[in-house]
C-alpha atoms as a printed R data frame, in Angstrom:
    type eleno elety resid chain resno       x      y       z
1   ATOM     1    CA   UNK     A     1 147.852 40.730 115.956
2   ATOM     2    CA   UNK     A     2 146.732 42.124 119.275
3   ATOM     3    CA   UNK     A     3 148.505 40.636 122.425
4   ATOM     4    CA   UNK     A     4 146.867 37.928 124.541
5   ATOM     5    CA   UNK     A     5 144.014 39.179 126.263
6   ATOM     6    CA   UNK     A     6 144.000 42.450 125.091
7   ATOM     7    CA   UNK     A     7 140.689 43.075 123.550
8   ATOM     8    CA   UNK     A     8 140.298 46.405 120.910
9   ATOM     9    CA   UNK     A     9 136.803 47.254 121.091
10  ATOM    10    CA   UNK     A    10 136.071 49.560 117.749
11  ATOM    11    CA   UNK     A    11 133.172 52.275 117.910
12  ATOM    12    CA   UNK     A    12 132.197 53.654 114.414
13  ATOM    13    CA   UNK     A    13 131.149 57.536 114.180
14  ATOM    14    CA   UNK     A    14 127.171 57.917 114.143
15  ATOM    15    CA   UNK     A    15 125.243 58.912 110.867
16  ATOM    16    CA   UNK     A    16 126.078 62.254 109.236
17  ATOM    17    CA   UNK     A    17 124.211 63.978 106.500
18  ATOM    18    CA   UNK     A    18 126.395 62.743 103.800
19  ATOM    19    CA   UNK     A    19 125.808 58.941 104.949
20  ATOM    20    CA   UNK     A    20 122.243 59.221 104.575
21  ATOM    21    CA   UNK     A    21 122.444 60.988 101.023
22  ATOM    22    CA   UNK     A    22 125.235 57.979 100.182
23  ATOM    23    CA   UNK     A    23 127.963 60.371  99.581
24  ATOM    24    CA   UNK     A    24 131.762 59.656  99.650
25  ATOM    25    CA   UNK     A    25 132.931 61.421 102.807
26  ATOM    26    CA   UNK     A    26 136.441 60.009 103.012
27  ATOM    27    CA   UNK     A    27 138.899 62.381 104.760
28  ATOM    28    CA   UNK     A    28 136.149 65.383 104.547
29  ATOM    29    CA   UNK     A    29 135.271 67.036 107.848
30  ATOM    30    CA   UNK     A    30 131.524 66.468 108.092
31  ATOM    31    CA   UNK     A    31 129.773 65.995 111.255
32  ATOM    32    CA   UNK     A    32 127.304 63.804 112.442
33  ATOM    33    CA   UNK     A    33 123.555 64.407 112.806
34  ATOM    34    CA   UNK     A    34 120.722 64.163 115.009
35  ATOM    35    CA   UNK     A    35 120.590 60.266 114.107
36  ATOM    36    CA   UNK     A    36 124.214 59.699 114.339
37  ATOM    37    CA   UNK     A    37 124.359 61.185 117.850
38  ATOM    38    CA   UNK     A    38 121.273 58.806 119.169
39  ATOM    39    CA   UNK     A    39 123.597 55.940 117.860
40  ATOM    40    CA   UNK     A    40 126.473 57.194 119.762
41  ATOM    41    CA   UNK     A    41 124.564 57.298 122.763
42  ATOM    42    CA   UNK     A    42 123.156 54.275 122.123
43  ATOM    43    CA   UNK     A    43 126.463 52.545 121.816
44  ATOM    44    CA   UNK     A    44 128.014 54.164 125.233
45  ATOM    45    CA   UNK     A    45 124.987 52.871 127.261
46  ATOM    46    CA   UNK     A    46 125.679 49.311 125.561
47  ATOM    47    CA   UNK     A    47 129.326 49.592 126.082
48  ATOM    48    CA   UNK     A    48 128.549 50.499 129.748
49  ATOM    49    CA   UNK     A    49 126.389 47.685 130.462
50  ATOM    50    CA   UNK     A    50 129.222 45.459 129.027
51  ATOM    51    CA   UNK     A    51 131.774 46.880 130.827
52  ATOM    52    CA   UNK     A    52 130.309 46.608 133.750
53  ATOM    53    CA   UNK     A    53 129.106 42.823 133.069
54  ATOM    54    CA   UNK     A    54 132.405 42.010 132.541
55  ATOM    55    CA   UNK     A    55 134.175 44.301 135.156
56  ATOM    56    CA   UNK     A    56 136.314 46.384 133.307
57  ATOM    57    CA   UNK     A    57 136.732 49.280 134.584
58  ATOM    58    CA   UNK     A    58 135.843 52.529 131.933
59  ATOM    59    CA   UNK     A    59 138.567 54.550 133.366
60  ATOM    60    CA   UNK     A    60 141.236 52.085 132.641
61  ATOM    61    CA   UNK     A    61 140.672 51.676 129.029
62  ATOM    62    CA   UNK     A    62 142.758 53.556 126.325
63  ATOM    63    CA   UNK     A    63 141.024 56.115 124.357
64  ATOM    64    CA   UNK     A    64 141.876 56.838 120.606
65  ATOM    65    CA   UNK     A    65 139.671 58.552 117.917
66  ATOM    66    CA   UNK     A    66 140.209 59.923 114.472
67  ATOM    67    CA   UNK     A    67 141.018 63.200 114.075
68  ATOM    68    CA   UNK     A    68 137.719 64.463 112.479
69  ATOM    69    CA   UNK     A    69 134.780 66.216 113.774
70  ATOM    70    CA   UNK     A    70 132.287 63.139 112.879
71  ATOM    71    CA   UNK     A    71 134.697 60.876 115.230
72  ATOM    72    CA   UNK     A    72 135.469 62.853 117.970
73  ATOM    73    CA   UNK     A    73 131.695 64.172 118.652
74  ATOM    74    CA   UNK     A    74 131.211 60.124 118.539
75  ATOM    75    CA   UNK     A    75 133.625 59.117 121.357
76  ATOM    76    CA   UNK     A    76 132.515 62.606 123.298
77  ATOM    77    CA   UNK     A    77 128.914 60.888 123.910
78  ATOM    78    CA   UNK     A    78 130.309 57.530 124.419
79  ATOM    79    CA   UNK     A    79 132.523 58.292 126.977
80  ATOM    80    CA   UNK     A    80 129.772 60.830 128.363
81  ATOM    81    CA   UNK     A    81 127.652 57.622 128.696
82  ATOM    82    CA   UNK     A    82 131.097 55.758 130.647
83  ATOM    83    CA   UNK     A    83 130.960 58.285 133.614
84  ATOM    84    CA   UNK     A    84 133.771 60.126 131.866
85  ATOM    85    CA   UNK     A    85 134.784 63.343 130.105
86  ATOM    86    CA   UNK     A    86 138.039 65.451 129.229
87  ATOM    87    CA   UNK     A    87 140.552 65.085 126.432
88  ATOM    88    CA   UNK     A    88 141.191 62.239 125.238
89  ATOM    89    CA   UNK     A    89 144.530 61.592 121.900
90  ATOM    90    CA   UNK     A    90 143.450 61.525 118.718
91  ATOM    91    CA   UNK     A    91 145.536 59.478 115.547
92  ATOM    92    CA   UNK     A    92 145.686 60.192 111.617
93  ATOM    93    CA   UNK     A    93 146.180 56.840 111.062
94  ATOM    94    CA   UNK     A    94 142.660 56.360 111.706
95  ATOM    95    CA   UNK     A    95 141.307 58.740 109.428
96  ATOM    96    CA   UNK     A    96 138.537 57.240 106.542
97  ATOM    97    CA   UNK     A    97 139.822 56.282 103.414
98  ATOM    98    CA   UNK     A    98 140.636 58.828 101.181
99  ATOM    99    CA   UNK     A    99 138.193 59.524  97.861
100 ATOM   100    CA   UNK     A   100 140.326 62.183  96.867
101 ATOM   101    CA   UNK     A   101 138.872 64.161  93.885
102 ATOM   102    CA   UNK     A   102 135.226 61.728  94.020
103 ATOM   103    CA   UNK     A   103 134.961 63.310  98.070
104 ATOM   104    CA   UNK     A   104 131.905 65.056  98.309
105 ATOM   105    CA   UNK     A   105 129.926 63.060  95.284
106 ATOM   106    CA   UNK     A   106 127.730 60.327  95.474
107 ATOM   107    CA   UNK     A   107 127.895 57.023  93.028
108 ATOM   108    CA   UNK     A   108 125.004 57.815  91.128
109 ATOM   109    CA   UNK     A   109 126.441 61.337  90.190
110 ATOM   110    CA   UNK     A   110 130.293 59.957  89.404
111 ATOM   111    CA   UNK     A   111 128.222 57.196  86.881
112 ATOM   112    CA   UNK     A   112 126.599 59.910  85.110
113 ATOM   113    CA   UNK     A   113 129.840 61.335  84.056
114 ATOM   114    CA   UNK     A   114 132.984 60.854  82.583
115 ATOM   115    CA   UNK     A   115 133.952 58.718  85.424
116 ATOM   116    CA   UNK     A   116 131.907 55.756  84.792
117 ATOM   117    CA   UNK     A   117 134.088 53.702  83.394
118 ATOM   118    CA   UNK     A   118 136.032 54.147  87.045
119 ATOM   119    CA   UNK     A   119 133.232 53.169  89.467
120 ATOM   120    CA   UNK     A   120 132.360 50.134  87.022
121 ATOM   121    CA   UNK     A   121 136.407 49.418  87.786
122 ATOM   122    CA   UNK     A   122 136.048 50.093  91.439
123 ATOM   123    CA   UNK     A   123 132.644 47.577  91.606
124 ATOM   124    CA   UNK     A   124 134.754 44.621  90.155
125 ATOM   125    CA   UNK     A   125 138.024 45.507  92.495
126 ATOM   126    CA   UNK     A   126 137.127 47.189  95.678
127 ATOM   127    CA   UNK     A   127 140.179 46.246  97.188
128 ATOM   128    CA   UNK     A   128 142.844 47.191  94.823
129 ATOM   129    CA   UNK     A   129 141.026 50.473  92.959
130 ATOM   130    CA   UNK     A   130 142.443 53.951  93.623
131 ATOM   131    CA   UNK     A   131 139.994 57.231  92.913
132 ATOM   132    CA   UNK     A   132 141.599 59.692  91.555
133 ATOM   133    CA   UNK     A   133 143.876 60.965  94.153
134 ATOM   134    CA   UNK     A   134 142.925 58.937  96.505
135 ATOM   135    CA   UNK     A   135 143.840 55.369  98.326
136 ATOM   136    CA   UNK     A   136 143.218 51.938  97.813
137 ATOM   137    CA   UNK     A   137 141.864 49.805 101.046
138 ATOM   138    CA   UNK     A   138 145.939 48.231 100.449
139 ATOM   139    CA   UNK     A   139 146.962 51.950 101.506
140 ATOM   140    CA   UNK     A   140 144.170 52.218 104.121
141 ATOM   141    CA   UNK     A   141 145.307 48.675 105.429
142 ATOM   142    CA   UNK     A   142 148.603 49.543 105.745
143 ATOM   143    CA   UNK     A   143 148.601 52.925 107.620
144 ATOM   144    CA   UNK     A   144 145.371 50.922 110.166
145 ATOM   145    CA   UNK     A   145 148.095 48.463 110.816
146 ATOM   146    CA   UNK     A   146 151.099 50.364 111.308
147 ATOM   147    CA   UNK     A   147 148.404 51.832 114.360
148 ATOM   148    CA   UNK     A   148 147.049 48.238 115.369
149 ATOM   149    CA   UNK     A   149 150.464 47.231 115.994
150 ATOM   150    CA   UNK     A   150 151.184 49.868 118.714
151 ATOM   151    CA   UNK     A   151 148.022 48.277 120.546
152 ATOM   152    CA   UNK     A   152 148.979 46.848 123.716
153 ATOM   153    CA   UNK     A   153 146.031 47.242 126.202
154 ATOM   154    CA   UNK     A   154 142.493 47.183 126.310
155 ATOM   155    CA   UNK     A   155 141.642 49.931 123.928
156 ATOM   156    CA   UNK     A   156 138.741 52.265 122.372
157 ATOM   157    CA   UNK     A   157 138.986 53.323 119.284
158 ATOM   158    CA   UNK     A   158 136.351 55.536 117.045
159 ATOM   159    CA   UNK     A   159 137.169 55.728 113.775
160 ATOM   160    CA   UNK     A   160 135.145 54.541 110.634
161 ATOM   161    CA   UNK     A   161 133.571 52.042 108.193
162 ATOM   162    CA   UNK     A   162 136.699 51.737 105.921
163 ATOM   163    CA   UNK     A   163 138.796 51.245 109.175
164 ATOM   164    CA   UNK     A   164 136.771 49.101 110.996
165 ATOM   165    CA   UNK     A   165 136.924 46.522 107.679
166 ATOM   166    CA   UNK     A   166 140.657 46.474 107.750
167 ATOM   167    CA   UNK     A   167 140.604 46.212 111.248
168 ATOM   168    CA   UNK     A   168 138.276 42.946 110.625
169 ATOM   169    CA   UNK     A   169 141.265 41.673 107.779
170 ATOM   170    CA   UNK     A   170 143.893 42.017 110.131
171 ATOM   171    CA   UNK     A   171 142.627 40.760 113.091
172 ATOM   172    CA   UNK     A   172 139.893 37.837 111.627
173 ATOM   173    CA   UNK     A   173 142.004 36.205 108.801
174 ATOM   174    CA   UNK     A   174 138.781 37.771 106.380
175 ATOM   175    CA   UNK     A   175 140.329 37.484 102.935
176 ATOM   176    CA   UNK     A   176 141.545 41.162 101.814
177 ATOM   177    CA   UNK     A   177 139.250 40.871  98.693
178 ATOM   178    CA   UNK     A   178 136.438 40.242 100.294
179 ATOM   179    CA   UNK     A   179 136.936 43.227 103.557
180 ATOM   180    CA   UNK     A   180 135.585 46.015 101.564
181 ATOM   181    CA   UNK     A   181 131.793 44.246 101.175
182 ATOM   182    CA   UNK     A   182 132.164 43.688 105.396
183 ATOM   183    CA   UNK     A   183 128.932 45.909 106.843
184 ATOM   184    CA   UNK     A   184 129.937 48.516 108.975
185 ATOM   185    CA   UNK     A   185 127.219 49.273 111.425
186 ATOM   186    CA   UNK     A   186 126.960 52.531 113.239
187 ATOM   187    CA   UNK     A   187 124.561 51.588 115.745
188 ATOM   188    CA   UNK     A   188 126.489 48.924 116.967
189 ATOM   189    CA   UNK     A   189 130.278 48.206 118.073
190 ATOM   190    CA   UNK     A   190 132.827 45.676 117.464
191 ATOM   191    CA   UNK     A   191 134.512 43.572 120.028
192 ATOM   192    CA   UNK     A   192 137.531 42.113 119.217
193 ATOM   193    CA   UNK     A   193 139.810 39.580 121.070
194 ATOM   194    CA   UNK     A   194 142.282 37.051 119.637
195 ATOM   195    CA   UNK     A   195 140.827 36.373 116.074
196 ATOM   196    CA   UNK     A   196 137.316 36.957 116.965
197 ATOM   197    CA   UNK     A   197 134.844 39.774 116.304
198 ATOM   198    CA   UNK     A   198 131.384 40.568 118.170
199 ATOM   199    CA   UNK     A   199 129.062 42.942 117.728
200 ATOM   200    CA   UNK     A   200 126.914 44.355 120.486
């Protein structure tokens, strides 16, 4: 789905709080910690040093992040590691997933409650399962592509795990059932180009 020779390369925010306690962040504002900004720097000096190995020019990529704090703190230190600084456009179409009413809970906690006949449905269907006010990865999907498709140059994008999945259907052939169970590393980024993915 991108153009030929346009390459997306996909950053995901660093660690928060929540990630480490394994709770369901979705659409919540929370930002990242100590860890998740040594990842983020960590991925702009590796970006940098492939950048420059390839000679692309930092200054003549697109910039695009998620509107939430954990995103855009992210892409602040990356491109602080590129040489470069100032705004940069932000899109709601790459927000996280939405938990709707589970936000802000962890697994464990939703199991030991009326809802555990839900998260036993959600562990045999990933892909299809809606929390409670919330989307499916179908919905998540759909919104990611209706953004990948306005894609036309060499872009960097910061968004999240559930994104950067999709992003991996659409662009790798990965069967949908099997994108939510793709890792989603935060102390790495994601290269992609044609129908290929790599992770540096």
């Amino acid at each position: 789905m991108l153009p030929s020779g346009v390459r997306l390369i996909h950053v995901r925010h660093g660690e928060t709080d929540w990630n480490n306690e394994g709770r369901l962040q979705g659409q919540l504002d929370i930002p990242i910690n100590a860890t998740g900004r040594t990842q983020a720097a960590r991925n702009g000096e590796t970006m940098k040093a492939w950048l420059e190995a390839n000679a692309i020019a930092a200054d003549g990529l697109t910039f695009v992040a998620s509107p939430l704090a954990r995103t855009m703190e992210t892409m602040e230190i990356v491109r602080a590691k590129l040489g470069l600084s100032g705004e940069f456009p932000v899109d709601g179409r790459l927000k996280e997933i939405s938990f709707g009413e589970w936000s802000g809970f962890t697994y464990e906690e939703l199991s030991a409650g009326p809802a555990q006949p839900l998260v036993r449905a959600r562990k045999r269907d990933k892909w299809s399962f809606r929390p409670p006010g919330g989307e499916t990865y179908g919905d998540l999907a759909d919104r990611v592509g209706e953004w990948l498709s306005t894609v036309s140059q060499d872009t960097v994008a910061v968004s999240h795990g559930g994104v950067f999945r999709v992003l991996h259907g659409h662009l790798t052939g990965t069967p949908w059932h099997e994108v939510p169970r793709i890792a989603a590393p935060q102390d790495r980024f994601a290269v992609f180009e044609g129908d290929r993915v790599t992770l540096l």
